[in-house]
Coordinates of C-alpha atoms and ligand atoms in Angstrom, one line a residue:
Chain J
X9 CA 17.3 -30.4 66.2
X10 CA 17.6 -34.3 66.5
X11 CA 16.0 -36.1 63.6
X12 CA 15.1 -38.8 65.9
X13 CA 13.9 -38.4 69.7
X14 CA 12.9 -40.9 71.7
X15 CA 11.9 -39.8 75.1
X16 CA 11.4 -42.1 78.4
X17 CA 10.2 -45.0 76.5
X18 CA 8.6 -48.0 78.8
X19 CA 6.9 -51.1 77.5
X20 CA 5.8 -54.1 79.1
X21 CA 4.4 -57.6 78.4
X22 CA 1.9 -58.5 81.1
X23 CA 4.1 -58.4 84.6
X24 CA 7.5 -58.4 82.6
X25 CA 9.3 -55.0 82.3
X26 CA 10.8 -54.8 79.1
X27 CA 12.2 -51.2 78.4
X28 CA 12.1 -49.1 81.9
X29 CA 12.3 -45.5 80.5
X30 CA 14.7 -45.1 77.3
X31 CA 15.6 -41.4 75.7
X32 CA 18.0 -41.1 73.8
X33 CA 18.3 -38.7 70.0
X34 CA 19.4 -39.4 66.7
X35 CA 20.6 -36.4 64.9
X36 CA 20.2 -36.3 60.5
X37 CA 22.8 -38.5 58.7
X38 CA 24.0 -40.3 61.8
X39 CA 24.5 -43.9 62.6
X40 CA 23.6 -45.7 65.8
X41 CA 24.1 -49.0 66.6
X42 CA 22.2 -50.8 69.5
X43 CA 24.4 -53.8 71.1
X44 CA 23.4 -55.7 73.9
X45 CA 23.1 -59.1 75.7
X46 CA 19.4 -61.2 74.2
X47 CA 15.9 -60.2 75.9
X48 CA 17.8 -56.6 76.3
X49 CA 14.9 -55.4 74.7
X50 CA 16.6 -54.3 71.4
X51 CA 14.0 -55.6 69.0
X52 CA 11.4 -54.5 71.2
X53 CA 12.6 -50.5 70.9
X54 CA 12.8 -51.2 67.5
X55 CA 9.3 -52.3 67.5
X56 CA 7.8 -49.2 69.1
X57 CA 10.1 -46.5 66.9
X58 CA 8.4 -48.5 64.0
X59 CA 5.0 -48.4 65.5
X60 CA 4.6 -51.8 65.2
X61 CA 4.2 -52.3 69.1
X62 CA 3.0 -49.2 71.1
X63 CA 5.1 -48.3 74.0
X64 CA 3.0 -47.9 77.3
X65 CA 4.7 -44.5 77.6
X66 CA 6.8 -41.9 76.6
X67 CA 7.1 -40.1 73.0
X68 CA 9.2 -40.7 70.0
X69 CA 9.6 -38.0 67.6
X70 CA 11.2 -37.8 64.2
X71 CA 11.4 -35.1 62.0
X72 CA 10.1 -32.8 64.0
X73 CA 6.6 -35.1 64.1
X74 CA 5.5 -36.8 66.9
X75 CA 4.6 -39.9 65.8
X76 CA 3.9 -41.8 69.0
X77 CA 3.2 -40.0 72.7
X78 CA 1.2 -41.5 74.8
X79 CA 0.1 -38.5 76.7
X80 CA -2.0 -37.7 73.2
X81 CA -5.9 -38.3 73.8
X82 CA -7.2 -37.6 70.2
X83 CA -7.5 -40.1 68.3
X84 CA -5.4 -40.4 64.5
X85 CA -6.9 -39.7 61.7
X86 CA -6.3 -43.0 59.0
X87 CA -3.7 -40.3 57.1
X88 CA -2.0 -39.7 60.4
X89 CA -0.9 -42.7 61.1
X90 CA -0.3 -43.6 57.7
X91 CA 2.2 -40.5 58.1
X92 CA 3.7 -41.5 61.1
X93 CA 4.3 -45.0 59.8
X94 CA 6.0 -43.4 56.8
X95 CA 8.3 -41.4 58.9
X96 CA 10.5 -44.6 59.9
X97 CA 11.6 -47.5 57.4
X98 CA 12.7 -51.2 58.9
X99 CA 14.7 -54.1 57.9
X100 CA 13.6 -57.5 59.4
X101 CA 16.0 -60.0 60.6
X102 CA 13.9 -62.7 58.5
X103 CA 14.0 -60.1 55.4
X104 CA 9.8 -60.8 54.8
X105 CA 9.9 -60.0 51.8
X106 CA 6.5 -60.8 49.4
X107 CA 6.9 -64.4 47.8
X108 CA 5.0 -64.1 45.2
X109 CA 6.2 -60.6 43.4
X110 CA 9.4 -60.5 41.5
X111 CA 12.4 -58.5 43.0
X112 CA 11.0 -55.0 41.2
X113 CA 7.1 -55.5 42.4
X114 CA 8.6 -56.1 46.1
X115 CA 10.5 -52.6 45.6
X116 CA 7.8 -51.1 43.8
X117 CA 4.4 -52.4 45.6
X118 CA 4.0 -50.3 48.7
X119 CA 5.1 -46.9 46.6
X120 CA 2.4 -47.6 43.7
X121 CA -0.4 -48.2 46.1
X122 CA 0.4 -44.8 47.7
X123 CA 0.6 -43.0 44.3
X124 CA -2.4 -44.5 43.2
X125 CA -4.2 -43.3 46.1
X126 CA -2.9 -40.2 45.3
X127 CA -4.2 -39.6 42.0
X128 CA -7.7 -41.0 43.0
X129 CA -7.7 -38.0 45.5
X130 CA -6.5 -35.5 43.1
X131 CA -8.6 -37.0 40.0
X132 CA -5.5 -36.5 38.0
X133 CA -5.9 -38.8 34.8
X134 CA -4.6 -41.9 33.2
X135 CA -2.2 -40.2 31.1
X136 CA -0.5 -38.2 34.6
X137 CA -1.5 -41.8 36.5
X138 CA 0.9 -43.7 33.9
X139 CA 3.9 -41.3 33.9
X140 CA 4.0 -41.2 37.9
X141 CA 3.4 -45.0 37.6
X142 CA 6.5 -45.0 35.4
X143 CA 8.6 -42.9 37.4
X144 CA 8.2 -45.6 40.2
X145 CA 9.8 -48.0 38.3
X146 CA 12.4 -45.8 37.0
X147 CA 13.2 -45.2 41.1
X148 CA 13.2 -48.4 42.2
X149 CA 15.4 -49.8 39.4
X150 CA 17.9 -47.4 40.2
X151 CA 17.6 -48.3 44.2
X152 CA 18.0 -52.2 43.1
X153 CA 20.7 -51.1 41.2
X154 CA 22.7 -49.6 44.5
X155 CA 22.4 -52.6 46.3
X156 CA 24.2 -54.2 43.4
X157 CA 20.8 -56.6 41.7
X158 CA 20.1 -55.0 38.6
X159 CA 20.2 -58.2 37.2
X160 CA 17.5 -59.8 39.7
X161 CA 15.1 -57.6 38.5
X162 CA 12.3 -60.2 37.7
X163 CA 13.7 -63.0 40.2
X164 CA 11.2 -64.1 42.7
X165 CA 12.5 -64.1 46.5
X166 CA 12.6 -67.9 46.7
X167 CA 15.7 -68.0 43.5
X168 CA 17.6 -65.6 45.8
X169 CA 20.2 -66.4 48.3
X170 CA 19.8 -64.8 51.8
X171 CA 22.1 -62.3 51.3
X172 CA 20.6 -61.3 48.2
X173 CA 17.0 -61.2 49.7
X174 CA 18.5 -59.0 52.6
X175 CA 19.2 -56.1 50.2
X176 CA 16.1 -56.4 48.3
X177 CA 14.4 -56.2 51.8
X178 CA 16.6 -53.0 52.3
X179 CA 15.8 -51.6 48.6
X180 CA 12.4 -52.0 49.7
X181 CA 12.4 -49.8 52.7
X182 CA 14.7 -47.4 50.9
X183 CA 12.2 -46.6 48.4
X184 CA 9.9 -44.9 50.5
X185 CA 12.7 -42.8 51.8
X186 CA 12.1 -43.0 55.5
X187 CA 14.3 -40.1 57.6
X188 CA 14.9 -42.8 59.7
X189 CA 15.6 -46.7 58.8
X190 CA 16.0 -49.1 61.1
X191 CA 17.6 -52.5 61.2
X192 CA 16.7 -55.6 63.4
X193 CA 19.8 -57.7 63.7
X194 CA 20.0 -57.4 59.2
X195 CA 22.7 -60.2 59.1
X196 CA 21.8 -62.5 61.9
X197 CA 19.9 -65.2 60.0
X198 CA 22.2 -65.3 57.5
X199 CA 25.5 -67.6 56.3
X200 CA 29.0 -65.8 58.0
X201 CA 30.1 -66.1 54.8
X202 CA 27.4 -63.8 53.1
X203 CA 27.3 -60.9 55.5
X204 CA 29.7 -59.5 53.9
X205 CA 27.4 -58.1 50.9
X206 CA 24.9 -57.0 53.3
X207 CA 27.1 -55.1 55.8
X208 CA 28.7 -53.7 52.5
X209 CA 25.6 -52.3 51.1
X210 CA 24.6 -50.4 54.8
X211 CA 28.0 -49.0 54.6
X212 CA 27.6 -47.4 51.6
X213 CA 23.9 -46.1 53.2
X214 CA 25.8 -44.7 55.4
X215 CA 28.7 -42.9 53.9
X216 CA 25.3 -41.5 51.9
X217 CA 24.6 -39.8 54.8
X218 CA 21.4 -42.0 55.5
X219 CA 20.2 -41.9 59.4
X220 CA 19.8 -45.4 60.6
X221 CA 19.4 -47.0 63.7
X222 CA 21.2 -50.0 63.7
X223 CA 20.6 -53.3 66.1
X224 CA 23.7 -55.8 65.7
X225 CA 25.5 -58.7 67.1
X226 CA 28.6 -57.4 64.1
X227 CA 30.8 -55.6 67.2
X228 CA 33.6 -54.8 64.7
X229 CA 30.8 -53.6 61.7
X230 CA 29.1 -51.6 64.8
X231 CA 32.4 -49.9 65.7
X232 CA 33.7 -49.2 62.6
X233 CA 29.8 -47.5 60.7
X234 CA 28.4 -45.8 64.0
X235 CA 29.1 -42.2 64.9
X236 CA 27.3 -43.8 68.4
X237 CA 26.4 -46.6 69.8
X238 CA 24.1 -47.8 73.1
X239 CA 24.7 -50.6 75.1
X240 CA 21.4 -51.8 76.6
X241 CA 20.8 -54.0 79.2
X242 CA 17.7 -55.1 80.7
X243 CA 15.6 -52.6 79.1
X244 CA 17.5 -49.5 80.4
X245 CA 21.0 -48.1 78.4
X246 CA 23.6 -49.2 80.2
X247 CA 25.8 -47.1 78.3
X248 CA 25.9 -45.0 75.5
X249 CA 29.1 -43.3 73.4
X250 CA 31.5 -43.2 70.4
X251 CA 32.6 -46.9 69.4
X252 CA 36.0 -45.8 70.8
X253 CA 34.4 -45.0 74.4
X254 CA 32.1 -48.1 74.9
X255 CA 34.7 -50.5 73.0
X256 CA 37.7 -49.6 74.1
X257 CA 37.1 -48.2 77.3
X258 CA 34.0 -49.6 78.7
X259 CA 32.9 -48.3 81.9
X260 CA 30.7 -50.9 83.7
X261 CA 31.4 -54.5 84.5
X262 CA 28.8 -55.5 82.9
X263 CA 29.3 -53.9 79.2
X264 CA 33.0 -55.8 79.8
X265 CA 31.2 -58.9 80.4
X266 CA 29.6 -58.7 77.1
X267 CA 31.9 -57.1 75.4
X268 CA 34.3 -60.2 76.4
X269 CA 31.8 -62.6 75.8
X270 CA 30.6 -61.6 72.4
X271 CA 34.5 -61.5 71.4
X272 CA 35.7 -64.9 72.1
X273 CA 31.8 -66.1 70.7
Chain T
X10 CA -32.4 -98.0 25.9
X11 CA -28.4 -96.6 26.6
X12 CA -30.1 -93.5 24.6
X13 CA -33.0 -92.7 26.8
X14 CA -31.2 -94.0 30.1
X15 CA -28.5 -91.6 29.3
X16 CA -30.7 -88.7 29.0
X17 CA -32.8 -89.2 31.9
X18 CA -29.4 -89.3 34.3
X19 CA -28.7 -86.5 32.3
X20 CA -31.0 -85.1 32.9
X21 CA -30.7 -85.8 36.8
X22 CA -26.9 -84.9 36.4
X23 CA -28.3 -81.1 35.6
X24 CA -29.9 -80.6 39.2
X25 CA -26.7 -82.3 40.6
X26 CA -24.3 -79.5 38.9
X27 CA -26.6 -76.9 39.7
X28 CA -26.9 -78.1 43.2
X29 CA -22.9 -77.8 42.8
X30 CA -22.4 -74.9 41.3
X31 CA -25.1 -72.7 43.8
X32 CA -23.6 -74.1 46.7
X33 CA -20.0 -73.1 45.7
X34 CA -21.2 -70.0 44.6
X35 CA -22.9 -69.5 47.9
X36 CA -20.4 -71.2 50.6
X37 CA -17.1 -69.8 49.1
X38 CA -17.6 -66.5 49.7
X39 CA -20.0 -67.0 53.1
X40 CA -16.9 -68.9 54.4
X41 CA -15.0 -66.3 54.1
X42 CA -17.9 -64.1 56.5
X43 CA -17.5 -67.0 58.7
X44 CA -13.5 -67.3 59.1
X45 CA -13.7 -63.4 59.5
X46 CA -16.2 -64.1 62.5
X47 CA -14.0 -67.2 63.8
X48 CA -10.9 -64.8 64.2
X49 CA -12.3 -61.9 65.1
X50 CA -11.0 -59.7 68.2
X51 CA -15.0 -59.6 69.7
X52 CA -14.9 -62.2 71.5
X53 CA -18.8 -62.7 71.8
X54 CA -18.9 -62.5 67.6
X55 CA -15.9 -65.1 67.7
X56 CA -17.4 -67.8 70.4
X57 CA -21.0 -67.6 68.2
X58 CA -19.5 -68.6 65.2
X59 CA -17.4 -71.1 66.5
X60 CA -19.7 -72.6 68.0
X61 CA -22.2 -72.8 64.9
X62 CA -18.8 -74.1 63.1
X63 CA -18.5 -76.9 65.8
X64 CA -22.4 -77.7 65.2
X65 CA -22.3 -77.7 61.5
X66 CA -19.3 -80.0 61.8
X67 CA -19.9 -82.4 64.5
X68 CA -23.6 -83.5 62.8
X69 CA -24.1 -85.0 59.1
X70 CA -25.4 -83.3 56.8
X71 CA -28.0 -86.0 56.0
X72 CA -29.7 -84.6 59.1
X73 CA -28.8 -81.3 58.7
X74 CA -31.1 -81.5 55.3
X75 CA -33.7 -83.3 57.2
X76 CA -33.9 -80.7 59.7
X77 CA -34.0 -77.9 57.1
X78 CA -36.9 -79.3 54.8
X79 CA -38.9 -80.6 57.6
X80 CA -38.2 -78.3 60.4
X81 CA -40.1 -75.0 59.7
X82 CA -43.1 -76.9 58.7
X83 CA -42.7 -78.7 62.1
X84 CA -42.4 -75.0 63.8
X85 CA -45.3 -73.6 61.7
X86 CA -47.5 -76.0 62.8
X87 CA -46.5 -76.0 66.6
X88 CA -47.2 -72.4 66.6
X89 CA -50.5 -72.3 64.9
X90 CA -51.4 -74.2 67.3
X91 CA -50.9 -71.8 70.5
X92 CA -53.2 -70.1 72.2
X93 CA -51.9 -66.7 72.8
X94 CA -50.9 -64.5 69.2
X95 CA -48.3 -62.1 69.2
X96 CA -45.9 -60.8 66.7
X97 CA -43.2 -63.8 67.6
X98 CA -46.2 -66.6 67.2
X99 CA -47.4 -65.2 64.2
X100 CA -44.7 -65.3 62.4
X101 CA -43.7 -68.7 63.4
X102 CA -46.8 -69.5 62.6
X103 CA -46.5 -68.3 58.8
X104 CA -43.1 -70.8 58.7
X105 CA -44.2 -73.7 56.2
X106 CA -41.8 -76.3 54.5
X107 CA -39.0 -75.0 52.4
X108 CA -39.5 -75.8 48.4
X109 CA -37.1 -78.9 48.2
X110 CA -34.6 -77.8 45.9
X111 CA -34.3 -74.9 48.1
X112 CA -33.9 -76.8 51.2
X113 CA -31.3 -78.6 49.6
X114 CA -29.3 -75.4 48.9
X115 CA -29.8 -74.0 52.3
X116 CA -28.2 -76.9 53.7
X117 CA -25.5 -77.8 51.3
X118 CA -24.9 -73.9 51.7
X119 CA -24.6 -74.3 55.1
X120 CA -22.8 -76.9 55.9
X121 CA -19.7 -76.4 53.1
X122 CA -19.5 -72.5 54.3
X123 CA -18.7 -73.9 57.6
X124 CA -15.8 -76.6 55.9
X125 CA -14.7 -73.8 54.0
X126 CA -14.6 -71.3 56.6
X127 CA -12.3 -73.6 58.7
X128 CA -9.9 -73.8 55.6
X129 CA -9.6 -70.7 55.0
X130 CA -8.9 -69.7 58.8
X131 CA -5.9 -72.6 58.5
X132 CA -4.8 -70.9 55.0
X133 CA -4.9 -67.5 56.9
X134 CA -3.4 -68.0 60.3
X135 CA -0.8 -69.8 58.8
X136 CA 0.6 -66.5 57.2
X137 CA 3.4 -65.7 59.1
X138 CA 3.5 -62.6 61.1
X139 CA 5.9 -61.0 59.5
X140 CA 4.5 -61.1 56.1
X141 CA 1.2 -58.6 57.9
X142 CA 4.3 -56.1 60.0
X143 CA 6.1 -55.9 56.5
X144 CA 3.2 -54.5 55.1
X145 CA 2.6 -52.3 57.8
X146 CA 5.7 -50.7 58.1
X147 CA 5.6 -49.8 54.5
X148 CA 2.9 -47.8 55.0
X149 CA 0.2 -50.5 53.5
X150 CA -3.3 -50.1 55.0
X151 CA -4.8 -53.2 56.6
X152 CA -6.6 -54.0 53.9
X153 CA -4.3 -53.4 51.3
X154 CA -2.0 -55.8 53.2
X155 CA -4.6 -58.3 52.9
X156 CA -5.3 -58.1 49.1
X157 CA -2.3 -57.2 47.8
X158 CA 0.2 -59.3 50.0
X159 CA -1.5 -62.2 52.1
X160 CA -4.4 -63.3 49.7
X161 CA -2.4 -65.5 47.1
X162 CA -0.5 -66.9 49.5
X163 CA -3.5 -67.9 51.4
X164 CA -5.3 -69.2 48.2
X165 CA -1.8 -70.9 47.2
X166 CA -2.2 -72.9 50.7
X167 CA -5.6 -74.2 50.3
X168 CA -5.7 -75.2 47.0
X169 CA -5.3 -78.7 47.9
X170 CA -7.6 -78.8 50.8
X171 CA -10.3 -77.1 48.8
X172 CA -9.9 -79.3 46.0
X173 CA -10.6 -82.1 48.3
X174 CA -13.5 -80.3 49.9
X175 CA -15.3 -79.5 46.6
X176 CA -14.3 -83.0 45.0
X177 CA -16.8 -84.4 48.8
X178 CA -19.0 -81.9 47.6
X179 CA -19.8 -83.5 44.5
X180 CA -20.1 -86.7 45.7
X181 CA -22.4 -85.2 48.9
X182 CA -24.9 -84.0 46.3
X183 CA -26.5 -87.4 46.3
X184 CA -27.8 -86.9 49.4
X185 CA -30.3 -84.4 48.1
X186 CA -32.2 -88.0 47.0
X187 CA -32.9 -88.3 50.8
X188 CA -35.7 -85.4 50.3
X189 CA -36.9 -86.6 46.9
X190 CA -34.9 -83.9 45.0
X191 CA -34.8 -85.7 41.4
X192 CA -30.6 -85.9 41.2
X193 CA -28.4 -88.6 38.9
X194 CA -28.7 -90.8 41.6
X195 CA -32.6 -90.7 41.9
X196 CA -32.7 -91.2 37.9
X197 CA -30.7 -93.6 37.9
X198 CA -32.4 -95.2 41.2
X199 CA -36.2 -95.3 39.1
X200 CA -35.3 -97.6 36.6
X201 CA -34.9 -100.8 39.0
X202 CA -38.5 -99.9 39.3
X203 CA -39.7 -99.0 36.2
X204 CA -37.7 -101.4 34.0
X205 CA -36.0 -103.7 36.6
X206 CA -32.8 -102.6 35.2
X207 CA -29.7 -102.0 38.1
X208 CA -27.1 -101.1 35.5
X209 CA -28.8 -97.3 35.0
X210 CA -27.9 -96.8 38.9
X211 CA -24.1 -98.1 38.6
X212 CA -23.6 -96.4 35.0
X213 CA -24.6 -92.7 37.7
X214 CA -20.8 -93.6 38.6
X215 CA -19.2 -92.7 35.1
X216 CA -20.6 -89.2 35.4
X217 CA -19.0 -88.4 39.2
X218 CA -15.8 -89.6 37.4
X219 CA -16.2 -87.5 34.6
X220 CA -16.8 -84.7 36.8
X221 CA -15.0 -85.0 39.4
X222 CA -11.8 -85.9 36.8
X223 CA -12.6 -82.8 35.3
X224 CA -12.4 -80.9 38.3
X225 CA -9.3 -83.0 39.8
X226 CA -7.1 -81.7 36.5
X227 CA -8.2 -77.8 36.8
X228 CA -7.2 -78.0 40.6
X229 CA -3.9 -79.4 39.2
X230 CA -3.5 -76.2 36.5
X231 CA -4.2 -74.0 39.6
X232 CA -1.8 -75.3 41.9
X233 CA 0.9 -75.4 39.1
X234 CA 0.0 -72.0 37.9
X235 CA 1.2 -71.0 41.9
X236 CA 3.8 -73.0 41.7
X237 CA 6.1 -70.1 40.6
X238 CA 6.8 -69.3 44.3
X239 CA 7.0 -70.7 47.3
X240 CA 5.6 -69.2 50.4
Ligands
ATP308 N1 5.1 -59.9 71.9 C1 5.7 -60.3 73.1 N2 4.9 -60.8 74.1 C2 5.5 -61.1 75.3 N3 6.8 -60.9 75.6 C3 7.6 -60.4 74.6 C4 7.1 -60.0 73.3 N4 8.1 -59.6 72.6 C5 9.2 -59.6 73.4 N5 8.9 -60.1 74.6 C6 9.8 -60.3 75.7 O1 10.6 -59.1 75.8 C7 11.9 -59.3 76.2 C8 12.8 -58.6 75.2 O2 12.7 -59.1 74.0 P1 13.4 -58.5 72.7 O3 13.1 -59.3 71.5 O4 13.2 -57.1 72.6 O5 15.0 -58.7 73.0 P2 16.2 -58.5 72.1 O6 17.1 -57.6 72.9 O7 15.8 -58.1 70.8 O8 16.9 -60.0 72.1 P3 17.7 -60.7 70.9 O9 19.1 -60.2 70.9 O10 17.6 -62.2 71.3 O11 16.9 -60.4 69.6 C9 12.1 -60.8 76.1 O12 12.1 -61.3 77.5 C10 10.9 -61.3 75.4 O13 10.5 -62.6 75.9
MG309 MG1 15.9 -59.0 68.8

């Protein structure tokens, strides 16, 4: 079974039709990219997988949970949605991480506040609260580590180049181990020349076997980390494929045009 | 003289801090109720407030203080003096003047939860989006976003305007004179009378400096101790 389903999918802003009805699956330790022209509505899927904007219809389901359908009357319970959220992970284009923690508290934060909960709920004690608290720590040094800033531990966001905030940002969402993580366009905002690090760390993600579902303007990074990739155009997919079949052999004029355009850009 | 003119604005300087001090106490927090209501999704809730905001704002607070000391009196009396009695007129009728110390307070309370209430809206709204969907996506509860991610920043952004705010409010405690509420000013005010002496009434300054430098150069620790990020 897919990891990731997203079925029918529509979503609209007042009178203007952003995603007209998109399915498509993920399956466990794949990689999909999402290409197309702006106002697509690439950020907006994104959005809704994420459940940070909820689709007028459809259902998205991952790992076996369905974590959005909008057929569902009952109403969530605070824990439900909390689980649904955690099912997904996403990377901003504008990285957001938390000014005013160091590199480790930005990795750490959202983790802790869920373990504490945790032990308040099972009245475990200070001594159990402290090693789980520890354990954190241990994790997300090693996570900082794989995206190569072991030595930004106690840096603060603003003394770190884009690049470098990007992969913080992506530490961040890793620690929480999401089955799915998602990126919003992870290199757009910053320097050509800095990239580079960022593409470098999601293809190690990748090779990992991490599921991800990738929205990019890299064509060349797209083709060479996704096992898929989905063309979308005015909120439908236009096409969908291997990198070989939509780059090298696309079918519509459209996909061409873009294609074409996005080369010579 | 200096000896005994110094501890009769001291004296007077006492109800001025502590006119201070229980306003802040008061209007930080209530400010807080207040930007809450300002922003909030009801739109009825939001419309009240900001509408109370826009009253509070747009009159002085001389009058304001006038209003509050005199006004219930001015009720009580109009109501003992209908002819019908029910529970409404009763009650109104039972409304007498406020103590003036506590009219004062009432006022002051007031009228700076409104000021503060409109800085801390600015410090909040200016969070930008992103910093709130980061939260969420990670799982954070709404509230948790609030405490643990948007708060500092928030209090980073208004340290200055606050600073300015409370540095008025010092200064705006002299208007508690205009009820006979025995501040520095007053003190310093009664010994033209008593002793035809004008320099108790300008020496009232040095304390608002002293004060209000003390103040000035804790607002500057503050907004250094944030200093150690930007956002
Ligand atoms: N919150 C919103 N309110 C109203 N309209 C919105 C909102 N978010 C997005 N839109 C509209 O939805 C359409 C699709 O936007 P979206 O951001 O999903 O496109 P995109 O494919 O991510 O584009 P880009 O490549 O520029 O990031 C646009 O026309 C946009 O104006
Ligand atoms: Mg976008």
């Amino acid at each position: 079974m897919a990891i990731l389903e997203v079925n029918n999918i529509c979503k609209r802003f007042q009178d203007n039709e952003v995603l007209k009805g998109i399915s498509f699956s993920l399956e466990e330790g794949q990689v999909l990219s999402i290409i197309g022209s702006s106002g697509s509505g690439k950020t907006t899927l994104l959005r809704c997988i994420t459940g940070l904007e909820t689709a007028d219809s459809g259902s998205i389901c991952v790992g076996g949970r369905m974590t959005f359908d909008s057929e569902r009357r009952e109403k969530l319970s605070k824990a439900e949605k909390r689980e649904n959220q955690l099912c997904t992970g996403l990377v901003f284009q504008s990285f957001n991480l938390f000014p005013q923690y160091t590199v480790l508290r930005n990795v750490t934060l959202a983790k802790e506040l869920l373990v504490k909960e945790t032990c308040r709920a099972e009245k475990c004690d200070k001594k159990e609260k402290k090693a789980r608290l520890a354990a954190i720590e241990d994790e997300a040094k090693r996570v900082i580590e794989s995206v190569g800033l072991s030595d930004k531990l106690a840096s603060y966001p603003c003394e770190l180049s884009g690049g470098q905030q990007q992969r913080v940002a992506i530490a961040r969402a890793l620690m929480l181990s999401p089955k799915v993580l998602c990126f919003d366009e992870p290199t757009s905002a910053l320097d050509p020349e800095i990239t580079g690090e960022v593409l470098a760390v999601i293809r190690k993600l990748a090779e990992e076997g991490r599921t991800m579902l990738i929205v990019t303007h890299e064509m060349g990074f797209a083709r060479e980390v996704s096992n898929e990739v989905i063309f979308m155009h005015d909120g439908v997919i236009g096409e969908q494929g291997s990198p070989e079949e939509l780059f090298d052999r696309p079918q519509s004029t459209r996909l061409k045009e873009f294609l074409s355009a996005a080369l010579h850009a | 003289m200096f000896w005994t003119v110094t501890q009769s604005l001291l004296k007077g300087f006492g109800t001025t801090v502590e006119i201070f001090g229980l306003t802040l106490l008061l209007a930080l927090p209530l400010g807080l109720l207040l930007s809450f209501g300002s922003m909030s999704r009801f739109r009825v809730l939001k419309w009240l407030v900001k509408t109370f905001i826009w009253i509070i704002r747009g009159t002085p607070l001389m009058l304001q203080l006038i209003i509050i000391y005199y006004g219930p009196g001015l009720v009580g009396t109009w109501a003992q003096g209908l002819e019908q009695s029910n529970f409404l007129v009763d009650w109104l009728a039972s409304w007498s003047v406020f103590d003036r110390f506590v009219a004062v307070i009432v006022a002051f309370v007031i009228n700076y939860s409104c000021y503060f209430s409109e800085i801390y809206r600015g410090g909040i709204e200016s969070i930008s989006r992103g910093q709130y969907e980061a939260g969420q996506v990670l799982g954070m509860t709404r509230t948790q976003v609030f405490f643990k991610v948007v708060l500092l920043q928030v209090v980073k952004r208004i340290v200055p305007p606050m600073s300015n705010e409370i540095i008025t409010l010092v200064k705006d405690t002299s208007l508690a004179r205009i009820i006979a509420v025995y501040e520095i000013i007053w003190a310093g005010q009664s010994f033209i009378k008593s002793a035809g002496l004008l320099w108790p009434l300008f020496y009232t300054g040095v304390f608002y400096l002293a004060f209000n430098g003390l103040l000035t150069v804790l607002f500057g620790r503050i907004e250094k101790k944030l200093n150690y990020f930007r956002g």
